[in-house]
Steps between C-alpha positions, in 0.01 A plus 500: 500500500122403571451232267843302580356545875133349380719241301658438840186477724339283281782262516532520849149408500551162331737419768301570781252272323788207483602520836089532628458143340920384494615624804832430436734783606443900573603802316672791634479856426519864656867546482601201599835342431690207465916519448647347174860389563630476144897450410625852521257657706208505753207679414190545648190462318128656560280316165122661463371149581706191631402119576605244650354172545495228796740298320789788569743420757472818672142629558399848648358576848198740580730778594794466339594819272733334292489176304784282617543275190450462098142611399391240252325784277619840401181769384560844346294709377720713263562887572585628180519864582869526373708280319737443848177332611406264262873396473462415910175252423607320209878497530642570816234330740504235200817410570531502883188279524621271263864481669289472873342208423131665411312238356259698293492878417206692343516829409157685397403802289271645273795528265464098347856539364626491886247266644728163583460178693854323549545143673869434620681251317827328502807705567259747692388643154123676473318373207163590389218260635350372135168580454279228392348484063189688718703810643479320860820562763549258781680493763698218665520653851177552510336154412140578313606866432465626176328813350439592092783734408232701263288552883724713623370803274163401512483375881191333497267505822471199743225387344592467181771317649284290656399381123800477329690163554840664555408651844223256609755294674547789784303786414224470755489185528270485822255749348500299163381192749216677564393566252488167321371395863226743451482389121459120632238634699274662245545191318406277749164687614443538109541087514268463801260728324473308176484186681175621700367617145601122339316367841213683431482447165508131544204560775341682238565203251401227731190689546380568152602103430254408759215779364564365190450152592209579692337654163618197313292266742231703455471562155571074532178477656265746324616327188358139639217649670443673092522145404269311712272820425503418115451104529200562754343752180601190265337223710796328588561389875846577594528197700 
């Protein structure tokens, strides 16, 4: 449905921000598969949305169309047209990732009660990837990777990413720069401006000191020349 697909798409968007400032590994798409060789059978596998990162053994070629190894993370978004289907997401594909050596596995929907994040554990064994006291998921193949599960109704936009100290650590990181460059800036012509007003204020000061001296001398004078004026009128010589 359209809002599992939007759910989707604004996932996918949060990786392409991860790998735009962790470029780590790649993700693969468009029908593209990888084979699973699990105990009793061979199957081949085509997830919405696979990764793998530069750490994997076996990495992927420009025109390769087939994966050759283990993907290190499984995405599906859920089709939940008929029972069959939802079955194939959370059980079936559940199970042959987790016996293939899948590291992670995420399966997205509108429908929360589907919506899963598993991390491989001992005994090749999916368990759910604890969320933190906050409602944050993390991921361990993806170092710096984490999303709020709550954001994948409300999906915000990039830049209220931006702000919110989840995502700041890859969401746009480069444009973020800028803008606290261009912040710095502002601040620093705002600086330079005040200190040209404190310099001329302090012009302004040094001048008034000296009018005001000036006066001072002045009135200094007219008040002996008043008193030299009075002892003349009295009779006295001033010398």
């Amino acid at each position: 449905d359209y809002l599992t697909f939007a759910i989707y798409q604004w996932f996918v968007s949060l990786l392409n921000h991860y790998f735009t400032t962790n470029p780590i590994g790649k993700m693969i798409g468009l029908e593209m598969g990888f084979r699973l060789a699990l105990p009793h059978k061979v199957v081949i596998r085509k997830p919405d949305l696979g990764i793998l990162t530069r750490v994997n053994p076996i990495q992927i070629d420009d025109y390769d169309h087939t994966y050759q190894g283990i993907l290190n993370i499984c995405i599906e978004a859920l089709s939940d047209s008929e029972l069959s289907e939802i079955i194939r997401d959370t059980v079936t594909k559940k199970d042959e990732y987790s016996q293939g050596g899948v590291k992670e596995y995420y399966i997205l929907s509108h429908r929360l009660e589907y919506v899963a994040f598993y991390r491989l554990g001992k005994g090749g064994i999916y368990y759910p990837i604890e969320s933190t006291a906050d409602g944050i998921i993390k991921s361990v193949e993806l170092p710096g990777f984490q999303f709020r599960f709550d954001d994948l109704l409300i999906r915000p936009t990039t830049e209220q990413l931006m702000s919110d100290p989840v995502y700041q650590g890859y969401v746009a990181v480069k444009h973020q720069q800028a803008i606290i460059e261009k912040k710095l800036a502002i601040l620093a012509k705002e600086r330079e401006r005040k200190l040209k007003e404190q310099a001329l204020f302090e012009k302004e000061r040094a001048l008034i000191a000296k009018e005001q001296a000036l006066c001072e001398k002045e009135q200094e004078r007219l008040e002996k020349e008043r008193l030299l004026n009075l002892l003349k009128q009295l009779g006295i010589n001033p010398d």
